[in-house]
Short mmCIF file of C-alpha atoms in Angstrom, two decimals:
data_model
loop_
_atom_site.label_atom_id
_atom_site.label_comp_id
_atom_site.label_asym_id
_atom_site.label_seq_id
_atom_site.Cartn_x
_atom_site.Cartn_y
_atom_site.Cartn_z
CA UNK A 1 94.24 116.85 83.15
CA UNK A 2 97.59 118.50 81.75
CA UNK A 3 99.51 120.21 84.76
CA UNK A 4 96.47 119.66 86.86
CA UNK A 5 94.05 116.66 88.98
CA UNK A 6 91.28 115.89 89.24
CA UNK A 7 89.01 118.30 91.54
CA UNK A 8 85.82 115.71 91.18
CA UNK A 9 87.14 112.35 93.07
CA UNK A 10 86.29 109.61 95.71
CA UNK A 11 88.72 108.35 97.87
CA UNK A 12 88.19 104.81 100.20
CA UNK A 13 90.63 103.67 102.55
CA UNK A 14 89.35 100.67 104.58
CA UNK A 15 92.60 99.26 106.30
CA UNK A 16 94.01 99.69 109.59
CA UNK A 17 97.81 100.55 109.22
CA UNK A 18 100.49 99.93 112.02
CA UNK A 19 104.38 100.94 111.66
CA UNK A 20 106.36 99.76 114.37
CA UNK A 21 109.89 97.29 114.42
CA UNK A 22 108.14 94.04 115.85
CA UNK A 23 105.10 94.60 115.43
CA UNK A 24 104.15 90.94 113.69
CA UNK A 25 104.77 90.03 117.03
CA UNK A 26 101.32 91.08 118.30
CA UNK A 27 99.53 89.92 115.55
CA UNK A 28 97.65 87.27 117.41
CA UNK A 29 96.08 89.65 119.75
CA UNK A 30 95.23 92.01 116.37
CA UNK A 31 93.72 88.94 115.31
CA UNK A 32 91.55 87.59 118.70
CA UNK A 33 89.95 91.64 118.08
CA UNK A 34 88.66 91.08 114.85
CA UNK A 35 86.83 87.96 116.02
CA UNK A 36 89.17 85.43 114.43
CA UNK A 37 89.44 81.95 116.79
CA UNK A 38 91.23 80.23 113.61
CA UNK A 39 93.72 81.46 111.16
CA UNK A 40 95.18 80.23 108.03
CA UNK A 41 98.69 81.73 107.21
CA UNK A 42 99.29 82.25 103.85
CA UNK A 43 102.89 82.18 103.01
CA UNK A 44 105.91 80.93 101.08
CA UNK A 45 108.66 78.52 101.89
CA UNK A 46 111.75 80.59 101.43
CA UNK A 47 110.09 83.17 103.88
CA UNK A 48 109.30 79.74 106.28
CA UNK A 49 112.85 78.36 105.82
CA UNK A 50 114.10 82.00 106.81
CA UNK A 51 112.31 81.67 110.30
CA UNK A 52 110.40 85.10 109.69
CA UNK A 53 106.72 83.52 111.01
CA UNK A 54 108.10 81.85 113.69
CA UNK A 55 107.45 84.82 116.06
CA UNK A 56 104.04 85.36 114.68
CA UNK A 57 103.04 81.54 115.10
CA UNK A 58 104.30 82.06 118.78
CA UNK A 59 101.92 85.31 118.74
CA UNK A 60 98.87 83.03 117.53
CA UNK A 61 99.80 80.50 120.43
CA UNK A 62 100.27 82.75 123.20
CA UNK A 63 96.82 84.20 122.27
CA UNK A 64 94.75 80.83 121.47
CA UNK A 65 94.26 81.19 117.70
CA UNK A 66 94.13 77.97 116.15
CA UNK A 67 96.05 77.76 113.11
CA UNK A 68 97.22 76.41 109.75
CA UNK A 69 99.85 77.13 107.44
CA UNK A 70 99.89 77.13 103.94
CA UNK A 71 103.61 77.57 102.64
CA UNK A 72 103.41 77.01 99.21
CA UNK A 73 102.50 80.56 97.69
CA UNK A 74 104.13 80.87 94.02
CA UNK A 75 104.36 84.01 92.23
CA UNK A 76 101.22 85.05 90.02
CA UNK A 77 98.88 82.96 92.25
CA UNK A 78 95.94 81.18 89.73
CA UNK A 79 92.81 80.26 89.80
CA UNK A 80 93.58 76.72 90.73
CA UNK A 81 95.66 77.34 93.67
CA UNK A 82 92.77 79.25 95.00
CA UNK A 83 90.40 76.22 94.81
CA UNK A 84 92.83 74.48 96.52
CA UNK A 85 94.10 76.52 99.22
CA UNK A 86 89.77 77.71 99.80
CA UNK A 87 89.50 73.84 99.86
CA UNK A 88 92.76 73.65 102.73
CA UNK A 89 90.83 76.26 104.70
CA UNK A 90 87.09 75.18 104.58
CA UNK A 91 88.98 71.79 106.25
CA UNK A 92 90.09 73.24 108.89
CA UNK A 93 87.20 75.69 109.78
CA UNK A 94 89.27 78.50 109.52
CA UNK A 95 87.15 82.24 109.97
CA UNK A 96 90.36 84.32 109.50
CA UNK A 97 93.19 85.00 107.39
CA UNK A 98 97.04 85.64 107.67
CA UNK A 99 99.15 86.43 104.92
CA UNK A 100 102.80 87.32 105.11
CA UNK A 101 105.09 87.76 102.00
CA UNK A 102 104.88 89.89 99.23
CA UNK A 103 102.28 90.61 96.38
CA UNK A 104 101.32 86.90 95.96
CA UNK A 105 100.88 85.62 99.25
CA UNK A 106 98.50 88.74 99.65
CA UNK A 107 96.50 88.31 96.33
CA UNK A 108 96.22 84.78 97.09
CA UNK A 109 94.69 85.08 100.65
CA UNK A 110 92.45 87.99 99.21
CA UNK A 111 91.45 85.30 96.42
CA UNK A 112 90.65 82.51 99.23
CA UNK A 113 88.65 85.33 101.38
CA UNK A 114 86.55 85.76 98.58
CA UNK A 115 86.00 82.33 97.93
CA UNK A 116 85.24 81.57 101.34
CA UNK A 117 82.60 83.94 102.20
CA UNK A 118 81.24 83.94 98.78
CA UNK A 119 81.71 80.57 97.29
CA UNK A 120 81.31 79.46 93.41
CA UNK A 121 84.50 79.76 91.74
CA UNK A 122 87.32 82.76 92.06
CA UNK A 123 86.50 83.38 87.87
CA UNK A 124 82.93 84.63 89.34
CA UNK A 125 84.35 87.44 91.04
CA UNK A 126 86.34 89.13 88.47
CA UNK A 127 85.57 92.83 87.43
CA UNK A 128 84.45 95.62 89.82
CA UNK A 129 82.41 95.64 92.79
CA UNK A 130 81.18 92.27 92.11
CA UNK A 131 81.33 91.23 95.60
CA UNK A 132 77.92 91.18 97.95
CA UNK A 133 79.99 91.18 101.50
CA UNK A 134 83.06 91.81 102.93
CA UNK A 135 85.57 88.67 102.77
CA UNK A 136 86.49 87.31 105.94
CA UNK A 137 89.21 89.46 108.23
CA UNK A 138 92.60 89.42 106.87
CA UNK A 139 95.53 90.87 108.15
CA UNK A 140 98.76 91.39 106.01
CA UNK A 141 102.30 91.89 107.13
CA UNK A 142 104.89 92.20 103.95
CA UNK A 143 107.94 90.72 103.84
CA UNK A 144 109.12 92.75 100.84
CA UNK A 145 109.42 96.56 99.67
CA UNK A 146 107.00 96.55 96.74
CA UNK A 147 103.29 96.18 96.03
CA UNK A 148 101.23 97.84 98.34
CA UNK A 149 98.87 95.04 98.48
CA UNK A 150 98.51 95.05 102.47
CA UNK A 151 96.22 98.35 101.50
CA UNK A 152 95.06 97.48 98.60
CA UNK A 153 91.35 95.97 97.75
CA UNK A 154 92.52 94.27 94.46
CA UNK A 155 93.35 90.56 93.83
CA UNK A 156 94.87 89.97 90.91
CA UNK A 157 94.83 86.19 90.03
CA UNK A 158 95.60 84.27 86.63
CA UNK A 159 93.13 82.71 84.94
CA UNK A 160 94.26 79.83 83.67
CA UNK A 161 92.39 78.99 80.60
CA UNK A 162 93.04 81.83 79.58
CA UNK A 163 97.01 83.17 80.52
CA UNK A 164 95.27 86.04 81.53
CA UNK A 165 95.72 88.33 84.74
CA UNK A 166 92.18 88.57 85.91
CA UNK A 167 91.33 91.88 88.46
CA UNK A 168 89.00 91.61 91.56
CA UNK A 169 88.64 95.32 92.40
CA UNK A 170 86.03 95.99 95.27
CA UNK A 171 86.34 97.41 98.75
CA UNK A 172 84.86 94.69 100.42
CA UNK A 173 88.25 92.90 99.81
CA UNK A 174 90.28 95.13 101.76
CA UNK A 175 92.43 93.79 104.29
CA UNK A 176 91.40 94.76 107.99
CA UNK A 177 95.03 95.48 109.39
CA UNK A 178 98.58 95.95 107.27
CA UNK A 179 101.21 95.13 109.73
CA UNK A 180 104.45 97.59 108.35
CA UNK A 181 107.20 95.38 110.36
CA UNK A 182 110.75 96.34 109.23
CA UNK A 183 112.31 93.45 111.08
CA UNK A 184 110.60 91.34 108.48
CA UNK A 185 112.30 92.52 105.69
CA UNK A 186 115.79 91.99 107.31
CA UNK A 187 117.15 89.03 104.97
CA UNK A 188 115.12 90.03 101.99
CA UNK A 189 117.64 89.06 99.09
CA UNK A 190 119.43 92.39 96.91
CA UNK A 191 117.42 91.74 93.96
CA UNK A 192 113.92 91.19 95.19
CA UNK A 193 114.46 94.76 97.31
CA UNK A 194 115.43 96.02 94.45
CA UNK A 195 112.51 94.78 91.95
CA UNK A 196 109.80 95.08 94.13
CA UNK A 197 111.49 98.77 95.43
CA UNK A 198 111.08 99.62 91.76
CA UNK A 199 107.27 98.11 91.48
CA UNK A 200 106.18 100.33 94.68
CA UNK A 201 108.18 103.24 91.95
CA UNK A 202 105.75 102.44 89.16
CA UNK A 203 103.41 102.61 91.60
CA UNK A 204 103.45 105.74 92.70
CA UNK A 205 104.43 107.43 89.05
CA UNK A 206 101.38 105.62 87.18
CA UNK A 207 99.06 107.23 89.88
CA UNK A 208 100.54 110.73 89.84
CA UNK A 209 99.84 110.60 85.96
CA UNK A 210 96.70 108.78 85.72
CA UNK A 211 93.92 110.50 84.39
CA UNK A 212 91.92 109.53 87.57
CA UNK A 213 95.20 111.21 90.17
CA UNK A 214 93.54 113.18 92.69
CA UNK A 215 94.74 116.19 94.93
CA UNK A 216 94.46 113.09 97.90
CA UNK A 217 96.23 110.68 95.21
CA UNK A 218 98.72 113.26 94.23
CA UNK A 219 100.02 113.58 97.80
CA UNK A 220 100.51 109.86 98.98
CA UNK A 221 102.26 109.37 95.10
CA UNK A 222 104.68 112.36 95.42
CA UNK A 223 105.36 111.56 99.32
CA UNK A 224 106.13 107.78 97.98
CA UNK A 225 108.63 109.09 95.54
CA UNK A 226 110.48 110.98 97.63
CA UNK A 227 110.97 108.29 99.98
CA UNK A 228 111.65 105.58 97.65
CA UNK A 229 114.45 107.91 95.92
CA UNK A 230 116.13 108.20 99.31
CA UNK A 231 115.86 104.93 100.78
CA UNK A 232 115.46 102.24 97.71
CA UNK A 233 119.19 101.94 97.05
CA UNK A 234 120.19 101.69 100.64
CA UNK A 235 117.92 98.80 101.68
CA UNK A 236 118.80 97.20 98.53
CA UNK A 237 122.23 96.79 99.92
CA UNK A 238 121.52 97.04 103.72
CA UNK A 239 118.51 95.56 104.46
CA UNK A 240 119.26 95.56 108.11
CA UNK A 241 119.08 99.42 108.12
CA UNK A 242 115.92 99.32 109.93
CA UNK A 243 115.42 103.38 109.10
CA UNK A 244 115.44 102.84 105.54
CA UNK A 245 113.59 99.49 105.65
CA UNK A 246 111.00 101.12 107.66
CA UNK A 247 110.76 104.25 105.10
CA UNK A 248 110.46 101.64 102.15
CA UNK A 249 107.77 99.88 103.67
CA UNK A 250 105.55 102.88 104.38
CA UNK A 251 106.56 104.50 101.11
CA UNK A 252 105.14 101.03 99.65
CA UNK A 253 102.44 101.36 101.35
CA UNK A 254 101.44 104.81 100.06
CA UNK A 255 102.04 104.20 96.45
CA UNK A 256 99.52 101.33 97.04
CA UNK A 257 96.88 104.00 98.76
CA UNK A 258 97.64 106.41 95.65
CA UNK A 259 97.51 103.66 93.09
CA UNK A 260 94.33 101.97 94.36
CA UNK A 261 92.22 104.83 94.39
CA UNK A 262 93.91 106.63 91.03
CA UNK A 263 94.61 103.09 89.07
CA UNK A 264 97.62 102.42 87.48
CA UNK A 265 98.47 102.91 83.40
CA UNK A 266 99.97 101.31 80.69
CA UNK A 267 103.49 99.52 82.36
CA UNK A 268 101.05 97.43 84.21
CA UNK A 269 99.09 96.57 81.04
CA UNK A 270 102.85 95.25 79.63
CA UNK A 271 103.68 93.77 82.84
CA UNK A 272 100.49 91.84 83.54
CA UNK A 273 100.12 90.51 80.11
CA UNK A 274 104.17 89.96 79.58
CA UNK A 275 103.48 88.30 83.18
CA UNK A 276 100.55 85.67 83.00
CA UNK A 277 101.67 84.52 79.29
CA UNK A 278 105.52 84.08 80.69
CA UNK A 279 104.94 83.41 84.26
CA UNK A 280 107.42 86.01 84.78
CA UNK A 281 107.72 88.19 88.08
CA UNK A 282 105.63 91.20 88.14
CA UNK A 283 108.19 93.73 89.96
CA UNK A 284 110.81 92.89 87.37
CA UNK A 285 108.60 93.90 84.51
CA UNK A 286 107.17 96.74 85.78
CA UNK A 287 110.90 97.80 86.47
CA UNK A 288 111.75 97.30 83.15
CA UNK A 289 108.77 99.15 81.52
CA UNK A 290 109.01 102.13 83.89
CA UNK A 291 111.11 104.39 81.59
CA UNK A 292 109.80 103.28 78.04
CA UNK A 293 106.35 103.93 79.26
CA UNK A 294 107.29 107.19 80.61
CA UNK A 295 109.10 108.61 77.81
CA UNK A 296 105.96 108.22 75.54
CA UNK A 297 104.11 109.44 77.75
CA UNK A 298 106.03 112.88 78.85
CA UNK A 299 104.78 114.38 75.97
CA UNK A 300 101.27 113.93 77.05
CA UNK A 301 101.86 115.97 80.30
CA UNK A 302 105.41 117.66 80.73
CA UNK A 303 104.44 119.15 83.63
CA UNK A 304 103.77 116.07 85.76
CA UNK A 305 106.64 114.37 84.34
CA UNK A 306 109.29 116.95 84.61
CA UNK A 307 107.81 117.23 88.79
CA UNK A 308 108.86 113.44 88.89
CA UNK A 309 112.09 113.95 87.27
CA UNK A 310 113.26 117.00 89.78
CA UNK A 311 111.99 115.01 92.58
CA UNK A 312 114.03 112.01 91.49
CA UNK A 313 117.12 114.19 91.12
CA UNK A 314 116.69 116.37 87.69
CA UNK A 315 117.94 120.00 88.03
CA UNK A 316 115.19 122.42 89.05
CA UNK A 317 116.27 125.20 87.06
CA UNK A 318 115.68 122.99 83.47
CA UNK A 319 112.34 123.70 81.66
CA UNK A 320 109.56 121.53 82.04
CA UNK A 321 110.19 119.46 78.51
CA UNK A 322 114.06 119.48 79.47
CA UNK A 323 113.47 118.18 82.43
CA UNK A 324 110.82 115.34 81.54
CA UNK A 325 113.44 113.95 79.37
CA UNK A 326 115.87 113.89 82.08
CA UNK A 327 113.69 111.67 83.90
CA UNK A 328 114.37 108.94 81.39
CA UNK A 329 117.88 109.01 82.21
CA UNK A 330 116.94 108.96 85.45
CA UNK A 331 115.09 106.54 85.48
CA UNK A 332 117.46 104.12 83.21
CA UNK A 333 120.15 105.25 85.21
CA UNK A 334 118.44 103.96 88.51
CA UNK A 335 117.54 100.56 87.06
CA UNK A 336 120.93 99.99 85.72
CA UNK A 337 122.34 100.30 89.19
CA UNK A 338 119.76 98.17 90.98
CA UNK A 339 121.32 95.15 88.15
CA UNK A 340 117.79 95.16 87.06
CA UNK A 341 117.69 91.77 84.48
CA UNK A 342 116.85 93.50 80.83
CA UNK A 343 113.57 92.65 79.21
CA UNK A 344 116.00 90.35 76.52
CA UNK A 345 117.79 88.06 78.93
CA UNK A 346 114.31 87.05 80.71
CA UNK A 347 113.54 83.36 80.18
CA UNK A 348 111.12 82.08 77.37
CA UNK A 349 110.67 86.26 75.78
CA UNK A 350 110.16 85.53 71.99
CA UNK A 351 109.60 88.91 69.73
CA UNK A 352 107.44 86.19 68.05
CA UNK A 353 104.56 86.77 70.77
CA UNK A 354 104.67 90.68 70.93
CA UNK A 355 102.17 91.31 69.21
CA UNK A 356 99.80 89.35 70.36
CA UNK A 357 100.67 90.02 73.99
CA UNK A 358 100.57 93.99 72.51
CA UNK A 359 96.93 93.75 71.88
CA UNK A 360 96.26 91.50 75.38
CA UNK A 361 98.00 95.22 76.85
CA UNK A 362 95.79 97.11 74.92
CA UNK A 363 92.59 95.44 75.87
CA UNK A 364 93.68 95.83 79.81
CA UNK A 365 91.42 97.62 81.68
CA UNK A 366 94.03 99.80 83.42
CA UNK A 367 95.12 101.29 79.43
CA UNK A 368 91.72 103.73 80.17
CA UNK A 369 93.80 105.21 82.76
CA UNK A 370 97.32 106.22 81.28
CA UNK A 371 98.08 109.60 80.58
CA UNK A 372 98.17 109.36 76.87
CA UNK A 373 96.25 106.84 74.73
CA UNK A 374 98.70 103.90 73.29
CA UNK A 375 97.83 102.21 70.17
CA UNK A 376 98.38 98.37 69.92
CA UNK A 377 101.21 99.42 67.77
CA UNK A 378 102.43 101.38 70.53
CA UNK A 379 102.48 98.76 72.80
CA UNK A 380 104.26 96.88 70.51
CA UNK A 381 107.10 99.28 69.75
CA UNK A 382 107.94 99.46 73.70
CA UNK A 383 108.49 96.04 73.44
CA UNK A 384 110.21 95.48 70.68
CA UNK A 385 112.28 98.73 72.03
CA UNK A 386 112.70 97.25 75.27
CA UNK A 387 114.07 93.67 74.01
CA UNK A 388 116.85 95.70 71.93
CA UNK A 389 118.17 97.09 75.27
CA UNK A 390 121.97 96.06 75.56
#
């Protein structure tokens, strides 16, 4: 694929998207379309506490949709707290779904959906197109700048016995409506803007350089970019500026639309092993993993990294391999400003479990898809590269 895409593809997009400041406000009617007469929101307390769903519980009200809430959503969501929560719902009769947060309130109601119009246990499910219907409607309105999951039809859940992040990948999980609300995102805290701004990043990099990027891919991942580099920074320390937040979320969004149908590479194999054995947010790591994953794989396809690099700021007039490098800087640069944590000072990181969690990396499914093919040792010596950051 060097310098090039793929001109052989299939592209699915199954989810209704609306942009508009207030639009969570409506969501009960949204919901009353799709046939829902009883909702569980899926959610977390902080985002309670703020007061974000009070204006969407009022929407439910004023448009007779029963409801419960579930406020408890934890990052990495498991296998357990998807019994439970499918167990919460079946109790109350619930046909319809609501999830508002970020990444893990969405995964989460996608892993309940499945349960509840498939039964047997979420473990079942895993792999691709396993699933024999669609899951019941589901609606998603983030609450942060980062994961694209409102567009996505992927569930990522941790399996338990295993400290292992298990993917549901199937269309038939899609949610029905994403609901791009910037008002939502008003009092999201500095350094979750600026970890998940970095995740919707990854993103959009690992799809313009997968082996399976797409003309269709290609132009939601480069679009993202662009948008990210000129409105990341300023909702990380305005998050009021409804312009920017508004850019951020749709740029999210697209990285999720170019990433779900071009699949991700190897800083999500790091990130999603690193993050089910640590329990350690996925945003940060893929933040941290961005540039050591991208300067081994420049060399794989300087063409496609130096157009990231002069799109993220790298002179235009540098060669191709000039300007790939300068990417790194770039890149490095830009987390070092966002006061992204460094893979060293995260809690419970032992060089003692590298390499095992190197060959957990290698063995992830998404490794198929990076530019260049990384050894276990590979994996290993971003790691141990990465911990010796200052």
């Amino acid at each position: 694929m060097k310098g090039g895409h793929n001109l052989a593809y299939q592209f699915t997009l199954r989810t209704t998207v609306v942009s508009e400041p207030g639009v969570s406000s409506r969501v009960g009617d949204y919901l009353k379309r799709l046939g829902v007469n009883s909702t569980l929101v899926v959610t977390d307390r902080v985002i309670r506490e703020a007061g974000l769903i009070e204006g969407i519980l009022d929407s439910l009200k004023n448009n007779d949709v029963p409801y419960v809430v579930f406020d408890d959503v934890k990052p990495n969501p498991k296998d357990t707290e998807v019994k439970t929560v499918t167990d919460y719902a079946r109790e109350h009769k619930v046909n319809g779904l609501l999830a508002v947060g970020g990444g893990s309130a969405m995964d989460l109601a996608k892993g309940v959906g499945i349960l509840l119009s498939h039964g047997g246990d979420i473990r079942d499910w895993e792999g691709d197109f396993t699933l024999e219907r669609d899951i019941v409607p589901l609606i998603c309105i983030p609450t942060t700048v980062g994961t694209g999951s409102e567009v996505t039809w992927i569930s990522v859940i941790t399996d338990t016995s295993r400290s292992f992040k298990m993917g549901i990948v199937d269309p038939k999980l899609a949610p029905r409506m994403a609901l791009l609300d910037s008002e939502m995102i008003k009092s999201l805290p500095p350094s979750v803007a600026a970890s998940t701004g970095l995740d919707a990043l990854t993103h959009a990099i690992e799809a313009y350089t997968s082996r399976l990027a797409s003309p269709l891919t290609d132009a939601f991942a480069l679009q993202a970019m662009e948008m990210i580099r000129d409105n990341l920074e300023t909702v990380v320390s305005d998050p009021k500026n409804e312009a920017a937040a508004e850019k951020m979320l749709t740029a999210s969004m697209m990285a999720g639309i170019a990433f779900n149908n071009a699949d991700v590479g190897s800083v999500h194999c790091l990130s999603e092993a690193i993050g089910a054995f640590y329990d350690l947010p996925h945003g940060v790591l893929n933040g941290i993993f961005l540039p050591y994953v991208y300067k081994r794989n420049m060399s794989a396809d300087p063409v496609r990294h130096a157009k990231i690099a002069t799109l993220l700021g790298a002179d235009e007039q540098l060669s191709p391999d000039e300007a790939a490098q300068e990417g790194w800087n770039i890149l490095m640069g830009l987390r070092k400003r966002l006061n992204l944590p460094t893979f060293n000072s995260l809690d419970k990181v032992s060089p003692q479990d590298f390499q095992q969690l190197a060959k957990v990396a290698k063995e992830t499914p998404m490794d198929k898809s990076n530019i260049r093919e990384l050894s276990e040792k590979d994996y290993l010596d971003i790691m141990l590269e990465a911990f010796a950051e200052a």
